[in-house]
Each structure stands twice: as C-alpha cells, then as structure tokens.
Coordinates of C-alpha atoms in Angstrom, one line a residue:
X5 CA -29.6 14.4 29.4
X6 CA -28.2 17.8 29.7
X7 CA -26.0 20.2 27.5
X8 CA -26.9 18.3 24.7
X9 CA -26.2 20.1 21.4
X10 CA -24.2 19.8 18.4
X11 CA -20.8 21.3 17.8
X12 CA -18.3 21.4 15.3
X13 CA -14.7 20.7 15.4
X14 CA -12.5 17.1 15.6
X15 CA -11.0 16.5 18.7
X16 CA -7.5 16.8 19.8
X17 CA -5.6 14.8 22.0
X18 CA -4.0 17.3 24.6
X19 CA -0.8 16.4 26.8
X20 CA 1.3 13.9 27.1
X21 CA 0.3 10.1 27.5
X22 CA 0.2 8.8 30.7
X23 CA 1.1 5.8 32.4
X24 CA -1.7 3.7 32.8
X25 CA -3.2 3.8 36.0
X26 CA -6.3 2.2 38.1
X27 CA -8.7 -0.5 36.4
X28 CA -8.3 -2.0 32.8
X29 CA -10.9 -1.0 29.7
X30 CA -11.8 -3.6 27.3
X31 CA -12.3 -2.2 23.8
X32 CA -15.6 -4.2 22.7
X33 CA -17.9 -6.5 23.3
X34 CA -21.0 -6.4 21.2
X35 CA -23.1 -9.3 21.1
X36 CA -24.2 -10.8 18.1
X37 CA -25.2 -14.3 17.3
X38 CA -23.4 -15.7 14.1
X39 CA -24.1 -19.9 14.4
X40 CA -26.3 -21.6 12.7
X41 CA -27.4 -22.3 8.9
X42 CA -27.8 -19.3 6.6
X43 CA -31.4 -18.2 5.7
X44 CA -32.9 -15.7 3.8
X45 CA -32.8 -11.9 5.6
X46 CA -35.8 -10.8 6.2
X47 CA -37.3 -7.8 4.5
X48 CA -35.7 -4.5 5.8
X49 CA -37.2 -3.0 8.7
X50 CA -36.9 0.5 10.3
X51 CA -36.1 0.0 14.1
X52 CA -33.7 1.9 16.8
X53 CA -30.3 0.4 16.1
X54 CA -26.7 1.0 18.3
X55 CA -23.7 2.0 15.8
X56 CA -20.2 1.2 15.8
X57 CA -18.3 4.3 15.6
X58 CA -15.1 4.2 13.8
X59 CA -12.6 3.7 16.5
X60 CA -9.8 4.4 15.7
X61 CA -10.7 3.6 12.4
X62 CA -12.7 2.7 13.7
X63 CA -13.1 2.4 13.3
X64 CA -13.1 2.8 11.6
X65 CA -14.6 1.5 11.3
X66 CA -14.1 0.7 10.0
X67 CA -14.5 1.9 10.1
X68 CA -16.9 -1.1 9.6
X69 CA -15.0 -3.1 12.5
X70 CA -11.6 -2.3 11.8
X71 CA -12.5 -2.6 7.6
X72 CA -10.6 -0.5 5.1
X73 CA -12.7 2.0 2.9
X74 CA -13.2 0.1 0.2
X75 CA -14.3 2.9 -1.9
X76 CA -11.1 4.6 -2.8
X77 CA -11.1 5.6 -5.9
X78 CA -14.8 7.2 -7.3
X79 CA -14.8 8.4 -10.9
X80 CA -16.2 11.3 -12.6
X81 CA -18.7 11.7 -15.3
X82 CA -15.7 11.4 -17.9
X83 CA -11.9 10.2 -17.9
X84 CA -8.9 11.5 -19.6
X85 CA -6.8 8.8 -20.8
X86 CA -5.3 6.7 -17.8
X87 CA -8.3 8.3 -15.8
X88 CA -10.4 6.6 -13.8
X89 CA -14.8 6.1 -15.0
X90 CA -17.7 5.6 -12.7
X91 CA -20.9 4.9 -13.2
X92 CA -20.8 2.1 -15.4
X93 CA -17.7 3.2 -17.5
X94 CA -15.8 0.1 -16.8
X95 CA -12.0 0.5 -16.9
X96 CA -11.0 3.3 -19.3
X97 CA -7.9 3.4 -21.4
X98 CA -4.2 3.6 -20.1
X99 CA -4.4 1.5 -17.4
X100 CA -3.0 -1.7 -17.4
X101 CA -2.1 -4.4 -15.1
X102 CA -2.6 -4.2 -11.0
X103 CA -3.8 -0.3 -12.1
X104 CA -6.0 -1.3 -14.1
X105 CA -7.2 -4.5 -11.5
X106 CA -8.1 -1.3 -8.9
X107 CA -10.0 0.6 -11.2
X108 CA -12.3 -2.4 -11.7
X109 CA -12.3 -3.0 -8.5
X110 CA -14.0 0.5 -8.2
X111 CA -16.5 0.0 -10.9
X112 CA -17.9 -2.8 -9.1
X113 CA -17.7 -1.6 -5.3
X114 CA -14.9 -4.2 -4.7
X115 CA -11.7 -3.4 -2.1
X116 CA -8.2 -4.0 -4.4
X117 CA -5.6 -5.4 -2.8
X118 CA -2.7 -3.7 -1.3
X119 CA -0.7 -4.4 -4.3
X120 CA -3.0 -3.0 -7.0
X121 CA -3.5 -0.2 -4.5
X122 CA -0.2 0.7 -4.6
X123 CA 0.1 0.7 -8.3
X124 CA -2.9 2.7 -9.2
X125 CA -1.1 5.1 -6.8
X126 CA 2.4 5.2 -8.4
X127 CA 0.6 5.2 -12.1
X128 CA -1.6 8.3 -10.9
X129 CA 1.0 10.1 -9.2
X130 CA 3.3 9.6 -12.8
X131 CA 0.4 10.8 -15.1
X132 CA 0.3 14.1 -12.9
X133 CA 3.9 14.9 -13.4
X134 CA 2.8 15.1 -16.8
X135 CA -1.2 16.2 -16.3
X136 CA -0.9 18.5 -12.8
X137 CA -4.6 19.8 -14.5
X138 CA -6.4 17.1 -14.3
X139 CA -8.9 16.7 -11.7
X140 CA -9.8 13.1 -11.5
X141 CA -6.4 11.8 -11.4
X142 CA -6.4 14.1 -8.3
X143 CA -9.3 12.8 -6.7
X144 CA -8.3 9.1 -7.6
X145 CA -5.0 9.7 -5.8
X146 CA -6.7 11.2 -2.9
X147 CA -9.0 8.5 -1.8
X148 CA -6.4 6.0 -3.0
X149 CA -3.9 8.0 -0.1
X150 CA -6.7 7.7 1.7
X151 CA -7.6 4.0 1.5
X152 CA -3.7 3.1 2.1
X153 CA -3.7 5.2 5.3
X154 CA -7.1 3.8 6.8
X155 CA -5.5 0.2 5.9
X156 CA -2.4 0.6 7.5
X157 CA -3.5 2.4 10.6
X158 CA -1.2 5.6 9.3
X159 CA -3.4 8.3 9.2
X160 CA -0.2 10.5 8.6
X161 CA -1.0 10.1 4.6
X162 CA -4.9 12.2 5.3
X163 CA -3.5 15.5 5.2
X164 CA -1.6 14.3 1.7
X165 CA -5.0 12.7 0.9
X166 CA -7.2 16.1 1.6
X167 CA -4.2 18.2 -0.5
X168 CA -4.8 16.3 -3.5
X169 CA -8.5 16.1 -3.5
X170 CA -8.5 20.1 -2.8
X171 CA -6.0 20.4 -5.9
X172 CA -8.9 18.0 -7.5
X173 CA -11.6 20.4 -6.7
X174 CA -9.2 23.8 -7.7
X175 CA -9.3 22.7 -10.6
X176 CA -13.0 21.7 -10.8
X177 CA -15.4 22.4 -8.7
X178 CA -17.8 20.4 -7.2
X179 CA -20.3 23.0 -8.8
X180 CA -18.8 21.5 -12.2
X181 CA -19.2 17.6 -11.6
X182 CA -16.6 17.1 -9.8
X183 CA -18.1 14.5 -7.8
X184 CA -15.0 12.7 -8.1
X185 CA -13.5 14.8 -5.8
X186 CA -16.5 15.2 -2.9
X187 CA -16.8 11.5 -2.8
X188 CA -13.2 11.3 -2.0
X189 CA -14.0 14.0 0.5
X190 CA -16.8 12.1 2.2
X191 CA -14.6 9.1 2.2
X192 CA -11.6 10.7 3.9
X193 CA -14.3 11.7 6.5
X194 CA -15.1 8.6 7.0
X195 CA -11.1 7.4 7.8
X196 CA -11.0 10.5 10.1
X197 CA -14.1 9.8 11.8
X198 CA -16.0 13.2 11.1
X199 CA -19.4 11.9 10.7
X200 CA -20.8 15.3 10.5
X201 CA -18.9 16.3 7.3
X202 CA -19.4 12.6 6.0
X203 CA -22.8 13.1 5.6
X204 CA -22.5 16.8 4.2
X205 CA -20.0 15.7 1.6
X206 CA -22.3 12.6 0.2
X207 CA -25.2 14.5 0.2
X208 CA -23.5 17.0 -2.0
X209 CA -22.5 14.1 -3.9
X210 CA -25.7 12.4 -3.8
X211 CA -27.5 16.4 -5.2
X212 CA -24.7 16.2 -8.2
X213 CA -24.8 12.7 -9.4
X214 CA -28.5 11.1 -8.2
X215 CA -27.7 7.4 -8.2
X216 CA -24.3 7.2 -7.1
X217 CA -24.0 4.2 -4.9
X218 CA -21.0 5.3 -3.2
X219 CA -22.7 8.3 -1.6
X220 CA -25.5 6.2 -0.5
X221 CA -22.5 4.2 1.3
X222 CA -21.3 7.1 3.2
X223 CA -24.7 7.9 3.9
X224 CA -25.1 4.8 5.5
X225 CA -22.1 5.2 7.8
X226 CA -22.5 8.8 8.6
X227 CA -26.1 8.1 9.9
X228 CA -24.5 5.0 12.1
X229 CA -22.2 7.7 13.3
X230 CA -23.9 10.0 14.1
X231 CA -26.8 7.3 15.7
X232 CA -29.9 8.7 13.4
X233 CA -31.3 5.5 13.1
X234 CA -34.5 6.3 10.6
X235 CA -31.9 7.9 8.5
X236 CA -29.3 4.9 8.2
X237 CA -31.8 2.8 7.3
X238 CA -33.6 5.0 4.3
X239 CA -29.9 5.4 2.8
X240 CA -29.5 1.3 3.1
X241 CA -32.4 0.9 0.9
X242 CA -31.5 2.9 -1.1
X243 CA -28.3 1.7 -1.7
X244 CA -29.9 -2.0 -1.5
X245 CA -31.6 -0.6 -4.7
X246 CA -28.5 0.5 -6.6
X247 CA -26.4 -2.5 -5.6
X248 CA -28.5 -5.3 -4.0
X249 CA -25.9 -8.0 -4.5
X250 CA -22.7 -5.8 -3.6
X251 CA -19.9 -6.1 -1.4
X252 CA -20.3 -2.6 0.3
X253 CA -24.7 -3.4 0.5
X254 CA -23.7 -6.6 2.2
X255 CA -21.3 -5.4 4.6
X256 CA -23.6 -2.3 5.8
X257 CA -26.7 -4.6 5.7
X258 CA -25.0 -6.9 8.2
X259 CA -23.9 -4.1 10.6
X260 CA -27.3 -3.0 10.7
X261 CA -28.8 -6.2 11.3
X262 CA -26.6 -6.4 14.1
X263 CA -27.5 -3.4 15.4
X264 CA -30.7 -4.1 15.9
X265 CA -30.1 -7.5 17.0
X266 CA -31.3 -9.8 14.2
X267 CA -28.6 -12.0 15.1
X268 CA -29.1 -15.0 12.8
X269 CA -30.5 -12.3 9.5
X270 CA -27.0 -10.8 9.8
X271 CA -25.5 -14.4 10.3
X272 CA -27.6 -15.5 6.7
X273 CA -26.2 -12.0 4.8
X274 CA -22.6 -12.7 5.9
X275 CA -22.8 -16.5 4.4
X276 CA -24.1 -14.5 1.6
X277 CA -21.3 -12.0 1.3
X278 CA -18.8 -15.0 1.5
X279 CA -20.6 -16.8 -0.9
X280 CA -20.6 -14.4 -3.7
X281 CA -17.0 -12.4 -2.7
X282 CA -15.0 -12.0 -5.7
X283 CA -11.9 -10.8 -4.6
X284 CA -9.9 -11.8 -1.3
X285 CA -10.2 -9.2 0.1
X286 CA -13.9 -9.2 0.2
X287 CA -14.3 -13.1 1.1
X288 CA -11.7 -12.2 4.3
X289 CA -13.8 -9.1 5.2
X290 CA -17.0 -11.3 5.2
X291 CA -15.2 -14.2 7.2
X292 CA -14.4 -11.6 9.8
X293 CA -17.9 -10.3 10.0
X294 CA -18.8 -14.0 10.8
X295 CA -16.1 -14.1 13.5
X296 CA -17.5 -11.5 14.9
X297 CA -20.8 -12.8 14.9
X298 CA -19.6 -15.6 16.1
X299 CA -17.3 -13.7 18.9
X300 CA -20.0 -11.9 20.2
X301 CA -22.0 -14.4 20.9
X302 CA -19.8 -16.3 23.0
X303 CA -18.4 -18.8 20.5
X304 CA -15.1 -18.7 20.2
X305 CA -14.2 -21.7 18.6
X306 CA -16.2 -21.1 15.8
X307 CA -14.9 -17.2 15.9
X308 CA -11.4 -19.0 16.0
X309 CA -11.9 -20.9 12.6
X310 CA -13.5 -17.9 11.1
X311 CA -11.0 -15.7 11.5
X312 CA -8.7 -18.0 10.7
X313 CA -10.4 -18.6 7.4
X314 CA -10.0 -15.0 6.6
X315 CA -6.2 -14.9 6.9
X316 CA -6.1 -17.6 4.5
X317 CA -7.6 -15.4 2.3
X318 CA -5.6 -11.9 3.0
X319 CA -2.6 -13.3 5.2
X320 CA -2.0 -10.8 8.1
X321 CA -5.1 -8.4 8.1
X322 CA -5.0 -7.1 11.2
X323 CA -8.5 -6.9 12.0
X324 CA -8.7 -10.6 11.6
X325 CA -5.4 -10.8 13.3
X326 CA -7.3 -9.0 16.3
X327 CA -10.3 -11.2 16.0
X328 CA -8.3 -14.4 16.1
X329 CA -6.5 -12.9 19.3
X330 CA -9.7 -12.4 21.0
X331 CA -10.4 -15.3 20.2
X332 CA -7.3 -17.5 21.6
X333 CA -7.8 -15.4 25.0
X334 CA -11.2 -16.9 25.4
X335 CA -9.5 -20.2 24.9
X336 CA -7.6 -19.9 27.4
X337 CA -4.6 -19.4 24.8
X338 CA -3.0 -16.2 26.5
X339 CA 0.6 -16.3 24.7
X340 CA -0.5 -17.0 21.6
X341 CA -3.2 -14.3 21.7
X342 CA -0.5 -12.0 23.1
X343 CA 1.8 -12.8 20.0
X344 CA -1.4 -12.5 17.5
X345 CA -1.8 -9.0 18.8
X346 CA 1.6 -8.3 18.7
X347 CA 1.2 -9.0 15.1
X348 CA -2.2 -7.5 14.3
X349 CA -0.6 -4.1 16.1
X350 CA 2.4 -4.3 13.4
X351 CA -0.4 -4.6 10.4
X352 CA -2.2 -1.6 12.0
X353 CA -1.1 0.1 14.7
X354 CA -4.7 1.1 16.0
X355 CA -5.1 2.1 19.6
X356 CA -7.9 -0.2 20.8
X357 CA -5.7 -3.4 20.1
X358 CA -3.2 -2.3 22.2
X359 CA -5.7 -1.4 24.6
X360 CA -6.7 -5.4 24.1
X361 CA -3.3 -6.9 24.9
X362 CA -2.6 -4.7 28.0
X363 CA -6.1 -5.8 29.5
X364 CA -5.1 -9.6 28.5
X365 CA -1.4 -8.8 30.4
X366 CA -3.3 -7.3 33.7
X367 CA -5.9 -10.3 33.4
X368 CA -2.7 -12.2 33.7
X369 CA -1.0 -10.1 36.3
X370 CA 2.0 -8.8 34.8
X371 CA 1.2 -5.2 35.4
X372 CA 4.8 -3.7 33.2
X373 CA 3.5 -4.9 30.1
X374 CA 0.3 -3.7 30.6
X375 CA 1.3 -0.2 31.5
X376 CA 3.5 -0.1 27.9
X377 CA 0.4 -1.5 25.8
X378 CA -2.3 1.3 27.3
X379 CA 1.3 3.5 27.1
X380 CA 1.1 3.0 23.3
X381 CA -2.5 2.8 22.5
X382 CA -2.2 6.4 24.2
X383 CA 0.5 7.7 22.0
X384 CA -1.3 6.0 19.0
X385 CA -4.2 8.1 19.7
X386 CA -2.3 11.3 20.0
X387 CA -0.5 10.7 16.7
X388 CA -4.1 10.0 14.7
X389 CA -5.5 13.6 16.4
X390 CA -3.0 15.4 15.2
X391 CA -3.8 14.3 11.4
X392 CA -7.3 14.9 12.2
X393 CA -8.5 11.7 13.5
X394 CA -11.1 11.9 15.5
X395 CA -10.0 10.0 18.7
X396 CA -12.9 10.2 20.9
X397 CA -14.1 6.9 22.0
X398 CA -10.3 6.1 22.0
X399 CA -9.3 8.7 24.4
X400 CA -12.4 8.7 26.6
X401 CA -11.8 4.8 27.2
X402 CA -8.7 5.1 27.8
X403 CA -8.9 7.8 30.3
X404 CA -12.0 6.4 32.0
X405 CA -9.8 2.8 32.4
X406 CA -6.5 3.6 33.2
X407 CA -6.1 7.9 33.4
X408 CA -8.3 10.6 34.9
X409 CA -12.0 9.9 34.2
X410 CA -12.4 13.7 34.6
X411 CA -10.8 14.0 31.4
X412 CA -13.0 10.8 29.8
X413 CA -16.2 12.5 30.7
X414 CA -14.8 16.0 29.3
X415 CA -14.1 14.2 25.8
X416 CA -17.1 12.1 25.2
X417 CA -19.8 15.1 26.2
X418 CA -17.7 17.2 23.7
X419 CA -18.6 14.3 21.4
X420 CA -22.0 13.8 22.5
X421 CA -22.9 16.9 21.8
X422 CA -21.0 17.4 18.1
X423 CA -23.9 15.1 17.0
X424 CA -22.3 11.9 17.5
X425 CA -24.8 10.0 19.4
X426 CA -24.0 6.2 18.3
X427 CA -24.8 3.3 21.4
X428 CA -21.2 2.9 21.5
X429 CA -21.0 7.1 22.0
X430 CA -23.4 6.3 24.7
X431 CA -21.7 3.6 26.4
X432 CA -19.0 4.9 27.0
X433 CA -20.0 8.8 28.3
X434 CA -21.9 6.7 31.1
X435 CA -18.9 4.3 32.0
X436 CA -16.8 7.2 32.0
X437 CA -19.3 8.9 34.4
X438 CA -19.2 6.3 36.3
X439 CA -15.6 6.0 36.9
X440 CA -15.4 9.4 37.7
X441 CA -18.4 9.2 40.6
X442 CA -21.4 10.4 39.1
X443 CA -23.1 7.2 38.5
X444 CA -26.9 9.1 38.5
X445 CA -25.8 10.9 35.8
X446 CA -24.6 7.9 33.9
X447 CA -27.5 5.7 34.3
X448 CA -29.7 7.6 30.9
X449 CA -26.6 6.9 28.9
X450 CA -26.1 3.3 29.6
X451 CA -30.0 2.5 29.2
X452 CA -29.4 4.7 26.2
X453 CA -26.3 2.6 24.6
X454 CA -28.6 -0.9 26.1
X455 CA -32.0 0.0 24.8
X456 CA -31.3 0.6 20.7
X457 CA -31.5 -3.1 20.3
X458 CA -28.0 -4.3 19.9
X459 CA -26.9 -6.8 22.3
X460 CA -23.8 -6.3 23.8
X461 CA -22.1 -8.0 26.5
X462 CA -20.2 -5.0 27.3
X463 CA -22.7 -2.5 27.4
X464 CA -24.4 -5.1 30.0
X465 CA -21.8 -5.0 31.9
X466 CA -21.5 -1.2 32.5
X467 CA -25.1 -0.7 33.3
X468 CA -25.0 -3.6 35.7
X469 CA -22.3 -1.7 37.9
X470 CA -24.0 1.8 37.2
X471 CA -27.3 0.2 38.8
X472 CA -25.0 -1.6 41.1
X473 CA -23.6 1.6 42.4
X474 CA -27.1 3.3 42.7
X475 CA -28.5 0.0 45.0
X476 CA -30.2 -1.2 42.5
X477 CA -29.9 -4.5 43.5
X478 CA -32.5 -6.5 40.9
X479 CA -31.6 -4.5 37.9
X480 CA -27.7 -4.5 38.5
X481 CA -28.1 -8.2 38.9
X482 CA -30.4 -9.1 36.0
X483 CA -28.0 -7.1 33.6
X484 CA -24.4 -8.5 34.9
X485 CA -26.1 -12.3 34.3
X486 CA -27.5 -10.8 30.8
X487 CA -23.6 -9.8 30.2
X488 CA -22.3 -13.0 31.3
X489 CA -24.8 -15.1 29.2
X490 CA -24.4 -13.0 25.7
X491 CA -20.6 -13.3 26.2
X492 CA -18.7 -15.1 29.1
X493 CA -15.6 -14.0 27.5
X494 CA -16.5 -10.3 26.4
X495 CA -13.1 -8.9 28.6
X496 CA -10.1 -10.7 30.5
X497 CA -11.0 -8.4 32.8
X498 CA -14.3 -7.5 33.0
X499 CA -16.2 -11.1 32.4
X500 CA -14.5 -12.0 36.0
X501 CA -15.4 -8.7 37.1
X502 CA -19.3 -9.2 36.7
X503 CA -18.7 -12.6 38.3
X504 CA -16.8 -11.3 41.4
X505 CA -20.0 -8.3 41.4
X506 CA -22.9 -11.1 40.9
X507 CA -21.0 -12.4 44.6
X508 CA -21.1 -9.6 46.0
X509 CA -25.1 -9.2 45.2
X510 CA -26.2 -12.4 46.5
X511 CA -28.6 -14.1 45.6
X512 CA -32.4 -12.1 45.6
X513 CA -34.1 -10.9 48.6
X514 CA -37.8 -11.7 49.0
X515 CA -38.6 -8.0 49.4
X516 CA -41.2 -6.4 46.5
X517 CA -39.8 -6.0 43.1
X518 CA -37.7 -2.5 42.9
X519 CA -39.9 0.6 41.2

C-alpha cells in the first residue's frame, strides 16, 4: 500500500449533505459466534486482531459497539470535600445520594446511570460556584460532560467537556498529579475518536500514576484504534492484572476475543460479564455484547431475546434498541424494525443507525425514505465534526454508498494514514476504492480488513465483489458463500446482493485452480 504515513489532525466534514444517491451501505456486519454454553476463556493469546473503530461513537465505540465511556469521572491522589477519590479511596465526604451512587460507581469501574450522572454533574457544577480552584471537581465535571455527551449521541457538550478539564489542568498540572485531569483527557479522546491522542494522554497517565486501571483501559482502545495488535493486547493484561473480574476488563476482553475470532471464548466472558454485573447498566451492556454475538453469527432469534433482555435492564438504550432492530429485519419484521430505529435514533442520534433504517427502506423499495435517513445520518455526521468528532468511517461509507466515492476514498486514506489502521479502517478504504473504480488498488485493503482474524460477514462481502471485479472467479466466489454462511442477514441489501453475484458466477469451471 502506498502513501501510507501518519498525520495529525481530526477530520472535518466539508459541504453540504447530499441527497443520497446510487447503491445502499450497510453499517456492520462482523461475525461472531455467541450460542452455546459458557466455558472458561482460554488463557490470553497475542494474535493479529481487526478493531472496531468508534463510529460515530463509535463508536464509539463505543465506542465499544455503540457503549458509553464508562469511565467518567477518575479521581486524583487526594479530594477536597465533595471531591471525588481514586485509587481505592472509596466515596469521599460531601457526596450524598445519586452523587455519591456515581462516585462509587467510579471506584469500582462501573457505568452510573443517567440519573446519578446527572446529579454528580449538577453537585459538581454547585461546589465550583463556590470552589472555581479546585482541580478535581474540574476534571470530574469534564469527563462527566463527557460521558453524558457520548451517551446521548450529543457531542455538542465535548468542547464544554475539554474547557473544564483545561481549567482542571490550569490549575494543576499534569506535571503536579493531576491525573485526574489527563485521564478525563484520554477519555474525551476516546468519545471524539482521536486514537492518536488517546494513547498519548493515558500513557501520560499511566508515567504519573503506575497502576491506574483506567489508563490501561484507554490503552486498550487506543491500540484497537489505531489497529496495533501486539500493543492492545499487552495493555489487556495488564489491565486483566489490575482488575481481572471488572466490568471495563470484561468488556475489552470480549472485543478482543472477537477480534480474533475466538467466537465461543468471547461467548463464555460475556456470560461472565452478565453474571457478575452489578449495576444495570453493566448487565444491559453485557446482554448487548451477547446479541451481538449472537447477531453476527447469523442468529437472530437468539440476538432478538438478548437485546431484548438488555432493555429490560436499561429501557431504551439505543445501542440495544439498534441491535433489537437488526434483529426484527432479519426476521422478516421490517415495520417494527423501522419503528425500533426510529426509537434507538431518538436515544442517540448516531449516524450509522440512520444509515441502517434507510438501507432497510431501499431493501423495501421505498426510495423517499431512504434518501431522508442517509439525508440525516449525513447531517449527523457533519454536526459531530464540527465538535471534533472524528467522522471518518461515517463519512467515507456514506460517500462510498450513496455520494461521490471520490470523496470516500479522499477521507479514509486521510485516515489511513493518521495511524488509524483498524480492519474496519481497512474495509472500508478498499470498498470505497472499489466504488470509485480502482478495484486493484482495493484488493491489499480488503485481504487486509479479512486476514486479522475477525470474521465478518461484511468484510466477506466486499472482498468477494473486489475479486469479482478483477475476474477472480474462485476467490470472489469462495468469499461471497463465506459471507452468506457467517451471516445470511449481515445487510437488507447486501445479503441479496451476494446472492444475486453468486448467480451471476455460476457454478465452478473445471479449468486449473486460479494462481
């Protein structure tokens, strides 16, 4: 690959969104196996693994599929009263109530609830009327801005999240322990997407305060990110070390089984996770990991009830919302998926699940709708860039599906060669290439985003049709059937797609095998 080297900057949506145009994108379709009983993971292992970059939020991923933070408030060595502790501190005086619920939840790497959330951030933001000096009520109410924006899909509250953690670190510096303030740094990073200055901000974190879980946690993501595989998983054991039996261990140790497709070792640490969740909001986030599992795999029923199960737990979390629409489109339940996403884009209006729901109204020919969904998802994107948000993968698949490919392949070199090289990075650069007509070019990136060991119906998909295109007859048709048989649902569109492609192949000549 060519031109490949690492720049800095987030990207900016430029212009106007356009009307959709051309053929439909589906957002995802990674391929992971979640039935079965639960058994013990197996030891960890360093392998090549494919990352999920935060879309949106990614994205964000949840960053971590669509996942809030969960690390929104990291203490300092020492609290003022009504500050917030770390590092086994437990929850200092002044606090009381849903504030002082949060602050726990931070002490022991568990996500609060919207509601405590939004106390801790009214009771910080009173004690600085008072205390505009101190720095760790700064940096609490800084990643606190930040976990409520990354949760709600507003990323208009980052900019108020970075001024507060700057006023954190005016008032100490990081060179004083403030590592308050540099892990809220890293984790408003993380929201925006900039794995680059993830990983310098908890490695600062992680010189200041050896042992700090939480910087071993952004680690973890930046390295996914970023697509530095050996990396990721040194930080995992590391972490695995600090907090073996922890919410944010679990959930990075199943991503990275995924990624390297240990299908039923990421199935057993997700039982796990649900097993010993504490709060609701970490049993729904570990019910949604096993949907996805089970989604990616091709089993949507059991996807169905997982999802399900999580918004018993947290009624109307939109990534479970979107999870349980994917879901009712496989089963042939196209209106109520279409209302589910409806709903799951009210929760969080992310770009990629309006990108879902106007490929589910072109699978079902009703072309107006779809235009307003990839219409939105576009404008959604343009609003997160201009807080900062790094809109990449949004953009580039959006462009590739339904704008100017030109433009697709423009954006995801850009991001290519900032350093952020995940499989999903990867896929999506040789798509894009594809779609634009320079399907030699693409074919290193989709064996790229196909060879790091996740399995991903998608990503079979879009090397099939980038063989297909080069007459690569055997290949093209080995890895449309391998698409097909990890997922027969991956896309409304694009399942019936590979099915209308495999046609057109034919069955195998008799010739010699291709070289």
């Amino acid at each position: 690959m060519r031109g490949l080297r690492r720049v800095g900057g987030v990207l900016r949506v430029r212009g106007s969104a356009r009307e959709a145009r051309g053929s439909a994108w589906e957002a995802r379709g990674s391929a992971r196996e979640g039935g079965g009983s639960a058994r013990k993971a197996r030891g960890f292992r360093v392998s090549r693994l494919g990352v999920l970059a935060a879309v949106g939020a990614v994205l964000v991923g949840t960053v971590l599929a669509g996942a809030s933070l969960g690390l929104f408030a990291p203490g300092g060595p020492e609290a003022p009263p009504g500050g917030v502790r770390a590092g086994g501190a437990g929850v200092p005086e002044g606090l009381a109530g849903p504030a002082a619920r949060a602050a726990a939840g931070v002490e022991a790497g568990a996500g609060a609830s919207a509601r405590d959330l939004a106390a801790l951030i009214a009771d910080r933001e009173a004690w600085l009327r008072g205390h505009p000096d101190d720095h760790l009520s700064w940096a609490v109410l800084g990643t606190a801005y930040a976990e409520r924006g990354a949760r709600a899909g507003a990323p208009a509250a980052y900019p108020a999240a970075e001024r507060a953690l700057r006023r954190s670190l005016e008032a100490r510096p990081a060179a004083e322990g403030n590592t308050a303030a540099v892990l809220g740094m890293g984790e408003l990073a993380l929201a925006r997407g900039d794995f680059a200055a993830v990983r310098r901000w908890a490695e600062e974190a992680r010189r200041r305060q050896p042992g700090a879980w939480r910087a071993e946690a952004l680690l973890v993501d930046a390295h996914r990110g970023l697509g530095d595989d050996a990396a990721a998983g040194k930080a995992l054991e590391r972490l695995r070390k600090l907090r073996p039996t922890g919410a944010a261990a679990l959930a990075r140790v199943v991503e990275l089984y995924r990624d390297r497709g240990w299908r039923e070792d990421a199935a057993a640490v997700a039982h796990d996770a649900v097993a010993r969740a504490r709060t609701p909001a970490e049993r729904a986030a570990a019910l949604r990991r096993l949907g996805d599992l089970a989604w990616e795999r091709g089993y949507a029923r059991e996807a169905l009830g997982r999802y399900e199960a999580a918004l018993r737990a947290v009624p109307g979390d939109a990534p479970a919302l979107a999870g349980r629409a994917r879901a009712l489109a496989a089963l042939d339940r196209a209106e109520e998926a279409l209302a589910v996403y409806a709903a799951a884009w009210k929760a969080r209006p992310l770009p990629e699940y309006a990108l879902e729901a106007g490929d589910l109204y072109a699978a079902l020919e009703r072309p107006a709708k779809a235009r307003e969904r990839y219409g939105a998802a576009a404008v959604a994107a343009e609003r997160a860039a201009a807080h900062g948000v790094n809109q990449a993968l949004a953009v580039g698949r959006y462009e590739a599906g339904h704008g100017d490919p030109g433009r697709a392949v423009e954006v995801l070199r850009a991001e290519w060669r900032r350093g952020h090289r995940s499989a999903d990075t990867a896929d999506a650069l040789g798509w894009a290439l594809l779609r634009a007509g320079e399907a030699r070019e693409a074919l290193p990136y989709v064996r790229a985003a196909t060879e790091r060991g996740v399995r991903s119906a998608l990503f079979a998909y879009h090397r099939g049709e980038v063989e297909r295109a080069l007459g690569r007859e055997g290949a093209a048709r080995r890895h449309l059937e391998e698409a097909l048989r990890i997922n027969p649902h991956f896309s409304p569109l694009y399942a019936p797609a590979a099915r209308r492609s495999l046609a057109e192949l034919g069955e195998p000549s008799a010739g010699p095998p291709e070289g």
